[in-house]
Every structure is written in C-alpha cells, then in structure tokens.
Amino acid sequence: MTDITIALSKGRIFEDTAPFLKAAGIIALDDPETSRKLIIDTNKPNVRLIMVRASDVPTYVQYGAADLGVAGKDVLLEHGGMGLYQPLDLQIARCKMMVAVPEGFDYQSAVFQGARLRVATKYLKTARDHFAEKGMHVDLIKLYGSMELAPLVGLADAIVDLVSSGNTLKANYLKAVEEIRPVSARLIINQAALKLKRTTIQPMLDSFESVVGVT
Ligand code: ADP
Ligand code: MG
C-alpha cells in the first residue's frame, strides 16, 4: 500500500477539510486542536496527516515531506508554487485580500495625489505586485500578524490583509477600500508524488472533487 502524507494547518483549514477527507474515506484518529501530536494517524493505515503552520504547508509539499496539502491562495501566492500542482480549488476558507485604511482616511485622493503610503502586511509579494500594477509607490512593512494594529499606532497608513466579515476591521476603526483578489484554499500536490503515486492519489482527488461546493 502506498503511503500518503497530507499537510494541513490547525483551525479553519483543518475543520473545512474534514468533509473532503471523509469523502475519500479518511478520518483523523486524533483532534489536532486538543492533541499535541504533529503527526496524526487516520483510520487508513497508509494515510497520515501532519499539522504545520498555514504558511509552511506549501514548503512541506514542495520538498515531498508531504504528498498533498491544503493551503490558502494567499499563502500559495507568497510561496510562489514551485514544485506544486494546484489541481483543485476547494472553495473553503473563503475571504478577500483587501487594502484597508483608518475610517477617516481618504484613500482614493491619496492614490490620486500620488502619495507615498506606508503599507503593513504579511503578504509582501502580493502587496508589491498589486501596488506596482497600480503604478503606486509604497513602502512595505513586513508584519507576521495583527496587521490591524499598525495604522492605529502610526506604523502604517494602510494594511493589506484578508477580510471575511469585516468585523475585525470595524472593531479597529478601519475600512476596506480596495479588493486585491478573492482567496480560497486549494488542494496542492507534490509534482513528483503525483506521477509516482498516481494510482493512490487520483481516486482521492476524484473524491475531493465530488465534494467541492457541497460543503
Ligand atoms: P494563521 O493565523 O497561521 O495565518 P489562519 O487559520 O488564520 O492561520 O489562516 C489560515 C488560512 O485560512 C489563511 O492562509 C487563509 O487562506 C484562510 N483565512 C485566513 N483568514 C480568513 C478569514 N477571515 N476568513 C476565511 N479564511 C481565512
Ligand atoms: Mg489568522
């Protein structure tokens, strides 16, 4: 039996991926939210899950430490996608990559006047590409989380972050002013593994595909 390792991250990706795994007959034997184990066995003796940081999922799959993974498009854009197939948009963990500014800030006039904005984000590549495409000069400041704080304490004029309900922005007196792109999580597959383990991976892929849009 061919061994398969699937890289997932805790939280919404793990939760939203469960129905896809179930469709493929895979059930985790431990709950990663409560277990401290980083390798989680499943009901299938040849399939295991590894729990890694969301932004590390593409790296594990790229190097073949995992055969498959589930990663947000946000993370995949920053990673670059080397060595990965991205055959399936699972349409889970849906949100939007957006530019947000303090409620009182007139973003459109700042853009129109060619103001040089300071933008805080953990998505440097996506932000750089977006503002370059708009012909805007920005100074990017790399953060690792809680981007909403940056404009409140004078670190930045704007942020680039993921937005779903907008409640976090609202709670921090920010508003979304520009959509960069929609974001959802994708199935990713190591390119070599897909060739070598096709007979095992293809049926899993078919099962996953049958659940897209149903969850
Ligand atoms: P981390 O805090 O390590 O970035 P998250 O669980 O917050 O992990 O995010 C994991 C993935 O879930 C992100 O890469 C993104 O694709 C997606 N995501 C993040 N925030 C949201 C959100 N507000 N709504 C829907 N999906 C989101
Ligand atoms: Mg988060």
PDB file of C-alpha atoms and ligand atoms in Angstrom:
ATOM      1  CA  MET A   1       0.000   0.000   0.000  1.00  0.00           C
ATOM      2  CA  THR A   2       1.395   3.410  -0.956  1.00  0.00           C
ATOM      3  CA  ASP A   3       1.986   5.725   1.983  1.00  0.00           C
ATOM      4  CA  ILE A   4       0.408   9.147   1.729  1.00  0.00           C
ATOM      5  CA  THR A   5       1.160  12.165   3.927  1.00  0.00           C
ATOM      6  CA  ILE A   6      -1.223  15.123   3.915  1.00  0.00           C
ATOM      7  CA  ALA A   7      -0.118  18.527   5.295  1.00  0.00           C
ATOM      8  CA  LEU A   8      -2.802  20.620   6.968  1.00  0.00           C
ATOM      9  CA  SER A   9      -2.933  23.562   9.352  1.00  0.00           C
ATOM     10  CA  LYS A  10      -4.982  23.816  12.530  1.00  0.00           C
ATOM     11  CA  GLY A  11      -8.140  25.875  12.712  1.00  0.00           C
ATOM     12  CA  ARG A  12     -10.359  26.627   9.753  1.00  0.00           C
ATOM     13  CA  ILE A  13      -8.304  24.726   7.166  1.00  0.00           C
ATOM     14  CA  PHE A  14      -8.405  21.511   9.214  1.00  0.00           C
ATOM     15  CA  GLU A  15     -12.099  21.916  10.037  1.00  0.00           C
ATOM     16  CA  ASP A  16     -13.137  22.773   6.479  1.00  0.00           C
ATOM     17  CA  THR A  17     -11.002  19.979   5.025  1.00  0.00           C
ATOM     18  CA  ALA A  18     -12.618  17.245   7.157  1.00  0.00           C
ATOM     19  CA  PRO A  19     -15.595  16.734   4.762  1.00  0.00           C
ATOM     20  CA  PHE A  20     -13.174  16.275   1.852  1.00  0.00           C
ATOM     21  CA  LEU A  21     -11.148  13.711   3.783  1.00  0.00           C
ATOM     22  CA  LYS A  22     -14.339  11.962   4.799  1.00  0.00           C
ATOM     23  CA  ALA A  23     -15.437  11.723   1.153  1.00  0.00           C
ATOM     24  CA  ALA A  24     -12.134   9.957   0.498  1.00  0.00           C
ATOM     25  CA  GLY A  25     -12.840   7.625   3.448  1.00  0.00           C
ATOM     26  CA  ILE A  26     -10.195   9.283   5.658  1.00  0.00           C
ATOM     27  CA  ILE A  27     -10.904  10.065   9.307  1.00  0.00           C
ATOM     28  CA  ALA A  28      -8.347  11.583  11.694  1.00  0.00           C
ATOM     29  CA  LEU A  29      -7.809   9.471  14.824  1.00  0.00           C
ATOM     30  CA  ASP A  30      -6.828  12.465  16.967  1.00  0.00           C
ATOM     31  CA  ASP A  31      -8.147  16.004  17.139  1.00  0.00           C
ATOM     32  CA  PRO A  32      -5.224  18.334  16.344  1.00  0.00           C
ATOM     33  CA  GLU A  33      -6.991  21.141  18.235  1.00  0.00           C
ATOM     34  CA  THR A  34      -6.581  19.249  21.527  1.00  0.00           C
ATOM     35  CA  SER A  35      -3.775  16.807  20.771  1.00  0.00           C
ATOM     36  CA  ARG A  36      -0.170  17.974  20.871  1.00  0.00           C
ATOM     37  CA  LYS A  37       0.769  15.428  18.230  1.00  0.00           C
ATOM     38  CA  LEU A  38       2.082  16.879  14.981  1.00  0.00           C
ATOM     39  CA  ILE A  39       1.628  13.597  13.143  1.00  0.00           C
ATOM     40  CA  ILE A  40      -1.966  12.410  13.257  1.00  0.00           C
ATOM     41  CA  ASP A  41      -2.824   8.880  12.208  1.00  0.00           C
ATOM     42  CA  THR A  42      -6.015   8.190  10.315  1.00  0.00           C
ATOM     43  CA  ASN A  43      -8.346   5.207  10.013  1.00  0.00           C
ATOM     44  CA  LYS A  44      -6.387   4.297   6.883  1.00  0.00           C
ATOM     45  CA  PRO A  45      -3.062   2.711   7.860  1.00  0.00           C
ATOM     46  CA  ASN A  46      -1.288   4.195   4.829  1.00  0.00           C
ATOM     47  CA  VAL A  47      -2.543   7.778   5.293  1.00  0.00           C
ATOM     48  CA  ARG A  48      -1.270  10.224   7.908  1.00  0.00           C
ATOM     49  CA  LEU A  49      -1.793  13.910   8.487  1.00  0.00           C
ATOM     50  CA  ILE A  50       0.922  16.338   9.526  1.00  0.00           C
ATOM     51  CA  MET A  51      -0.030  19.575  11.262  1.00  0.00           C
ATOM     52  CA  VAL A  52       2.065  22.604  10.283  1.00  0.00           C
ATOM     53  CA  ARG A  53       1.732  26.385  10.186  1.00  0.00           C
ATOM     54  CA  ALA A  54      -0.579  27.511   7.365  1.00  0.00           C
ATOM     55  CA  SER A  55       2.282  29.323   5.634  1.00  0.00           C
ATOM     56  CA  ASP A  56       4.533  26.229   5.891  1.00  0.00           C
ATOM     57  CA  VAL A  57       2.124  23.828   4.105  1.00  0.00           C
ATOM     58  CA  PRO A  58       3.444  24.590   0.568  1.00  0.00           C
ATOM     59  CA  THR A  59       7.037  24.102   1.734  1.00  0.00           C
ATOM     60  CA  TYR A  60       6.364  20.610   3.142  1.00  0.00           C
ATOM     61  CA  VAL A  61       4.613  19.621  -0.090  1.00  0.00           C
ATOM     62  CA  GLN A  62       7.203  21.261  -2.367  1.00  0.00           C
ATOM     63  CA  TYR A  63      10.009  19.174  -0.850  1.00  0.00           C
ATOM     64  CA  GLY A  64       7.931  15.991  -0.793  1.00  0.00           C
ATOM     65  CA  ALA A  65       7.791  15.723   3.017  1.00  0.00           C
ATOM     66  CA  ALA A  66       4.048  15.665   2.371  1.00  0.00           C
ATOM     67  CA  ASP A  67       2.418  14.383  -0.818  1.00  0.00           C
ATOM     68  CA  LEU A  68      -0.687  16.534  -0.550  1.00  0.00           C
ATOM     69  CA  GLY A  69      -1.709  19.625   1.341  1.00  0.00           C
ATOM     70  CA  VAL A  70      -4.386  22.233   1.682  1.00  0.00           C
ATOM     71  CA  ALA A  71      -3.273  25.857   1.563  1.00  0.00           C
ATOM     72  CA  GLY A  72      -4.901  29.247   1.089  1.00  0.00           C
ATOM     73  CA  LYS A  73      -4.289  31.059  -2.190  1.00  0.00           C
ATOM     74  CA  ASP A  74      -2.839  33.889  -0.065  1.00  0.00           C
ATOM     75  CA  VAL A  75      -0.132  31.552   1.192  1.00  0.00           C
ATOM     76  CA  LEU A  76       0.427  29.992  -2.246  1.00  0.00           C
ATOM     77  CA  LEU A  77       0.974  33.388  -3.865  1.00  0.00           C
ATOM     78  CA  GLU A  78       3.630  34.267  -1.292  1.00  0.00           C
ATOM     79  CA  HIS A  79       5.263  30.846  -1.636  1.00  0.00           C
ATOM     80  CA  GLY A  80       5.333  31.009  -5.432  1.00  0.00           C
ATOM     81  CA  GLY A  81       4.051  27.472  -6.091  1.00  0.00           C
ATOM     82  CA  MET A  82       7.374  25.862  -7.099  1.00  0.00           C
ATOM     83  CA  GLY A  83       7.089  22.070  -7.401  1.00  0.00           C
ATOM     84  CA  LEU A  84       3.362  22.088  -6.728  1.00  0.00           C
ATOM     85  CA  TYR A  85       0.273  21.160  -8.664  1.00  0.00           C
ATOM     86  CA  GLN A  86      -2.801  23.135  -7.642  1.00  0.00           C
ATOM     87  CA  PRO A  87      -5.467  20.975  -9.304  1.00  0.00           C
ATOM     88  CA  LEU A  88      -8.465  21.852  -7.184  1.00  0.00           C
ATOM     89  CA  ASP A  89      -9.976  24.968  -5.641  1.00  0.00           C
ATOM     90  CA  LEU A  90     -11.757  23.500  -2.602  1.00  0.00           C
ATOM     91  CA  GLN A  91     -13.751  26.730  -2.198  1.00  0.00           C
ATOM     92  CA  ILE A  92     -13.237  26.675   1.570  1.00  0.00           C
ATOM     93  CA  ALA A  93     -11.732  29.322   3.881  1.00  0.00           C
ATOM     94  CA  ARG A  94     -13.096  31.923   1.503  1.00  0.00           C
ATOM     95  CA  CYS A  95     -12.254  35.558   2.059  1.00  0.00           C
ATOM     96  CA  LYS A  96     -10.800  38.527   0.190  1.00  0.00           C
ATOM     97  CA  MET A  97      -7.343  40.038   0.101  1.00  0.00           C
ATOM     98  CA  MET A  98      -8.002  43.736   0.630  1.00  0.00           C
ATOM     99  CA  VAL A  99      -6.402  47.104   1.231  1.00  0.00           C
ATOM    100  CA  ALA A 100      -7.754  48.716   4.414  1.00  0.00           C
ATOM    101  CA  VAL A 101      -7.191  52.145   5.957  1.00  0.00           C
ATOM    102  CA  PRO A 102      -8.410  54.080   9.019  1.00  0.00           C
ATOM    103  CA  GLU A 103     -12.091  55.100   8.765  1.00  0.00           C
ATOM    104  CA  GLY A 104     -11.257  58.799   8.334  1.00  0.00           C
ATOM    105  CA  PHE A 105      -8.604  58.313   5.654  1.00  0.00           C
ATOM    106  CA  ASP A 106      -9.424  59.288   2.054  1.00  0.00           C
ATOM    107  CA  TYR A 107      -7.570  56.524   0.223  1.00  0.00           C
ATOM    108  CA  GLN A 108      -8.773  57.440  -3.256  1.00  0.00           C
ATOM    109  CA  SER A 109      -7.450  61.008  -3.016  1.00  0.00           C
ATOM    110  CA  ALA A 110      -4.181  59.801  -1.563  1.00  0.00           C
ATOM    111  CA  VAL A 111      -3.827  57.494  -4.568  1.00  0.00           C
ATOM    112  CA  PHE A 112      -4.898  60.267  -6.969  1.00  0.00           C
ATOM    113  CA  GLN A 113      -2.355  62.673  -5.462  1.00  0.00           C
ATOM    114  CA  GLY A 114       0.404  60.077  -5.751  1.00  0.00           C
ATOM    115  CA  ALA A 115       1.022  59.997  -2.000  1.00  0.00           C
ATOM    116  CA  ARG A 116       3.699  57.537  -0.965  1.00  0.00           C
ATOM    117  CA  LEU A 117       1.890  55.301   1.503  1.00  0.00           C
ATOM    118  CA  ARG A 118       3.331  53.053   4.152  1.00  0.00           C
ATOM    119  CA  VAL A 119       1.622  49.690   3.957  1.00  0.00           C
ATOM    120  CA  ALA A 120       1.941  46.996   6.621  1.00  0.00           C
ATOM    121  CA  THR A 121       1.297  43.384   5.645  1.00  0.00           C
ATOM    122  CA  LYS A 122       2.379  39.805   5.933  1.00  0.00           C
ATOM    123  CA  TYR A 123       1.701  39.435   2.195  1.00  0.00           C
ATOM    124  CA  LEU A 124       4.720  41.314   0.812  1.00  0.00           C
ATOM    125  CA  LYS A 125       4.731  39.711  -2.635  1.00  0.00           C
ATOM    126  CA  THR A 126       1.001  40.125  -3.230  1.00  0.00           C
ATOM    127  CA  ALA A 127       1.099  43.716  -1.973  1.00  0.00           C
ATOM    128  CA  ARG A 128       4.172  44.589  -4.039  1.00  0.00           C
ATOM    129  CA  ASP A 129       2.570  43.207  -7.217  1.00  0.00           C
ATOM    130  CA  HIS A 130      -0.725  44.947  -6.529  1.00  0.00           C
ATOM    131  CA  PHE A 131       0.697  48.424  -5.977  1.00  0.00           C
ATOM    132  CA  ALA A 132       3.176  48.059  -8.840  1.00  0.00           C
ATOM    133  CA  GLU A 133       0.272  47.242 -11.147  1.00  0.00           C
ATOM    134  CA  LYS A 134      -1.489  50.398  -9.952  1.00  0.00           C
ATOM    135  CA  GLY A 135       1.702  52.387 -10.559  1.00  0.00           C
ATOM    136  CA  MET A 136       1.810  53.377  -6.884  1.00  0.00           C
ATOM    137  CA  HIS A 137       4.963  53.836  -4.864  1.00  0.00           C
ATOM    138  CA  VAL A 138       4.534  52.327  -1.428  1.00  0.00           C
ATOM    139  CA  ASP A 139       6.840  51.483   1.434  1.00  0.00           C
ATOM    140  CA  LEU A 140       6.029  47.964   2.564  1.00  0.00           C
ATOM    141  CA  ILE A 141       6.468  46.963   6.185  1.00  0.00           C
ATOM    142  CA  LYS A 142       6.561  43.229   6.898  1.00  0.00           C
ATOM    143  CA  LEU A 143       4.465  42.021   9.816  1.00  0.00           C
ATOM    144  CA  TYR A 144       3.601  38.483  10.940  1.00  0.00           C
ATOM    145  CA  GLY A 145       0.110  39.128  12.308  1.00  0.00           C
ATOM    146  CA  SER A 146      -2.387  41.592  13.806  1.00  0.00           C
ATOM    147  CA  MET A 147      -1.930  43.955  10.873  1.00  0.00           C
ATOM    148  CA  GLU A 148      -4.994  45.914  12.025  1.00  0.00           C
ATOM    149  CA  LEU A 149      -2.942  47.443  14.803  1.00  0.00           C
ATOM    150  CA  ALA A 150      -0.372  49.091  12.533  1.00  0.00           C
ATOM    151  CA  PRO A 151      -2.431  52.093  11.327  1.00  0.00           C
ATOM    152  CA  LEU A 152      -3.800  52.688  14.838  1.00  0.00           C
ATOM    153  CA  VAL A 153      -0.367  53.318  16.318  1.00  0.00           C
ATOM    154  CA  GLY A 154       1.218  55.159  13.394  1.00  0.00           C
ATOM    155  CA  LEU A 155       3.262  52.290  11.993  1.00  0.00           C
ATOM    156  CA  ALA A 156       1.479  52.402   8.628  1.00  0.00           C
ATOM    157  CA  ASP A 157      -1.109  54.341   6.598  1.00  0.00           C
ATOM    158  CA  ALA A 158      -2.729  51.206   5.226  1.00  0.00           C
ATOM    159  CA  ILE A 159      -2.677  47.434   5.528  1.00  0.00           C
ATOM    160  CA  VAL A 160      -3.089  44.539   3.117  1.00  0.00           C
ATOM    161  CA  ASP A 161      -4.924  41.712   4.850  1.00  0.00           C
ATOM    162  CA  LEU A 162      -7.577  39.039   4.475  1.00  0.00           C
ATOM    163  CA  VAL A 163     -11.121  40.137   5.190  1.00  0.00           C
ATOM    164  CA  SER A 164     -14.203  37.977   5.524  1.00  0.00           C
ATOM    165  CA  SER A 165     -16.935  39.548   7.673  1.00  0.00           C
ATOM    166  CA  GLY A 166     -15.111  42.852   8.129  1.00  0.00           C
ATOM    167  CA  ASN A 167     -15.783  42.700  11.879  1.00  0.00           C
ATOM    168  CA  THR A 168     -12.102  42.830  12.825  1.00  0.00           C
ATOM    169  CA  LEU A 169     -11.584  45.899  10.651  1.00  0.00           C
ATOM    170  CA  LYS A 170     -14.659  47.558  12.155  1.00  0.00           C
ATOM    171  CA  ALA A 171     -13.577  46.806  15.726  1.00  0.00           C
ATOM    172  CA  ASN A 172     -10.322  48.620  14.961  1.00  0.00           C
ATOM    173  CA  TYR A 173     -11.842  51.638  13.173  1.00  0.00           C
ATOM    174  CA  LEU A 174     -10.627  50.547   9.775  1.00  0.00           C
ATOM    175  CA  LYS A 175     -12.418  50.217   6.432  1.00  0.00           C
ATOM    176  CA  ALA A 176     -11.679  48.123   3.359  1.00  0.00           C
ATOM    177  CA  VAL A 177     -11.065  50.344   0.333  1.00  0.00           C
ATOM    178  CA  GLU A 178      -9.802  48.021  -2.393  1.00  0.00           C
ATOM    179  CA  GLU A 179     -10.150  44.368  -3.242  1.00  0.00           C
ATOM    180  CA  ILE A 180      -6.929  42.769  -4.462  1.00  0.00           C
ATOM    181  CA  ARG A 181      -8.313  39.302  -5.114  1.00  0.00           C
ATOM    182  CA  PRO A 182     -10.663  36.642  -3.785  1.00  0.00           C
ATOM    183  CA  VAL A 183      -8.964  33.957  -1.710  1.00  0.00           C
ATOM    184  CA  SER A 184      -9.886  30.334  -1.017  1.00  0.00           C
ATOM    185  CA  ALA A 185      -7.989  27.202  -0.104  1.00  0.00           C
ATOM    186  CA  ARG A 186      -6.572  24.857  -2.749  1.00  0.00           C
ATOM    187  CA  LEU A 187      -5.527  21.249  -2.780  1.00  0.00           C
ATOM    188  CA  ILE A 188      -1.828  21.097  -3.564  1.00  0.00           C
ATOM    189  CA  ILE A 189       0.115  18.040  -4.694  1.00  0.00           C
ATOM    190  CA  ASN A 190       3.842  17.416  -4.933  1.00  0.00           C
ATOM    191  CA  GLN A 191       4.542  17.117  -8.668  1.00  0.00           C
ATOM    192  CA  ALA A 192       6.789  14.057  -8.368  1.00  0.00           C
ATOM    193  CA  ALA A 193       4.397  12.331  -5.929  1.00  0.00           C
ATOM    194  CA  LEU A 194       1.505  12.740  -8.349  1.00  0.00           C
ATOM    195  CA  LYS A 195       3.470  10.881 -11.010  1.00  0.00           C
ATOM    196  CA  LEU A 196       4.851   8.153  -8.716  1.00  0.00           C
ATOM    197  CA  LYS A 197       1.727   7.624  -6.583  1.00  0.00           C
ATOM    198  CA  ARG A 198      -0.928   8.407  -9.177  1.00  0.00           C
ATOM    199  CA  THR A 199      -2.964   5.218  -8.589  1.00  0.00           C
ATOM    200  CA  THR A 200      -3.381   6.135  -4.922  1.00  0.00           C
ATOM    201  CA  ILE A 201      -3.698   9.911  -5.298  1.00  0.00           C
ATOM    202  CA  GLN A 202      -6.067  10.081  -8.294  1.00  0.00           C
ATOM    203  CA  PRO A 203      -9.045   8.397  -6.516  1.00  0.00           C
ATOM    204  CA  MET A 204      -8.518  10.742  -3.536  1.00  0.00           C
ATOM    205  CA  LEU A 205      -8.515  13.686  -5.924  1.00  0.00           C
ATOM    206  CA  ASP A 206     -11.748  12.413  -7.519  1.00  0.00           C
ATOM    207  CA  SER A 207     -13.386  12.074  -4.081  1.00  0.00           C
ATOM    208  CA  PHE A 208     -12.311  15.591  -3.098  1.00  0.00           C
ATOM    209  CA  GLU A 209     -13.642  16.935  -6.380  1.00  0.00           C
ATOM    210  CA  SER A 210     -17.065  15.385  -5.750  1.00  0.00           C
ATOM    211  CA  VAL A 211     -17.463  17.446  -2.562  1.00  0.00           C
ATOM    212  CA  VAL A 212     -16.426  20.869  -3.925  1.00  0.00           C
ATOM    213  CA  GLY A 213     -19.271  23.320  -3.435  1.00  0.00           C
ATOM    214  CA  VAL A 214     -21.237  20.829  -1.300  1.00  0.00           C
ATOM    215  CA  THR A 215     -19.501  21.765   1.990  1.00  0.00           C
TER     216      THR A 215
HETATM  217  P1  ADP B   1      -2.561  31.806  10.519  1.00  0.00           P
HETATM  218  O1  ADP B   1      -3.074  32.571  11.705  1.00  0.00           O
HETATM  219  O2  ADP B   1      -1.432  30.866  10.794  1.00  0.00           O
HETATM  220  O3  ADP B   1      -2.326  32.652   9.303  1.00  0.00           O
HETATM  221  P2  ADP B   1      -5.302  31.128   9.892  1.00  0.00           P
HETATM  222  O4  ADP B   1      -6.058  29.924  10.384  1.00  0.00           O
HETATM  223  O5  ADP B   1      -5.702  32.458  10.393  1.00  0.00           O
HETATM  224  O6  ADP B   1      -3.764  30.817  10.131  1.00  0.00           O
HETATM  225  O7  ADP B   1      -5.376  31.178   8.326  1.00  0.00           O
HETATM  226  C1  ADP B   1      -5.181  30.012   7.581  1.00  0.00           C
HETATM  227  C2  ADP B   1      -5.701  30.276   6.190  1.00  0.00           C
HETATM  228  O8  ADP B   1      -7.113  30.481   6.253  1.00  0.00           O
HETATM  229  C3  ADP B   1      -5.133  31.525   5.521  1.00  0.00           C
HETATM  230  O9  ADP B   1      -3.956  31.239   4.830  1.00  0.00           O
HETATM  231  C4  ADP B   1      -6.251  31.929   4.618  1.00  0.00           C
HETATM  232  O10 ADP B   1      -6.172  31.242   3.378  1.00  0.00           O
HETATM  233  C5  ADP B   1      -7.505  31.499   5.363  1.00  0.00           C
HETATM  234  N1  ADP B   1      -8.078  32.627   6.120  1.00  0.00           N
HETATM  235  C6  ADP B   1      -7.438  33.500   6.925  1.00  0.00           C
HETATM  236  N2  ADP B   1      -8.277  34.400   7.442  1.00  0.00           N
HETATM  237  C7  ADP B   1      -9.503  34.095   6.960  1.00  0.00           C
HETATM  238  C8  ADP B   1     -10.811  34.636   7.137  1.00  0.00           C
HETATM  239  N3  ADP B   1     -11.017  35.706   7.886  1.00  0.00           N
HETATM  240  N4  ADP B   1     -11.844  34.045   6.510  1.00  0.00           N
HETATM  241  C9  ADP B   1     -11.646  32.964   5.736  1.00  0.00           C
HETATM  242  N5  ADP B   1     -10.447  32.408   5.524  1.00  0.00           N
HETATM  243  C10 ADP B   1      -9.381  32.956   6.113  1.00  0.00           C
HETATM  244 MG    MG B   2      -5.136  34.204  11.319  1.00  0.00          MG
END
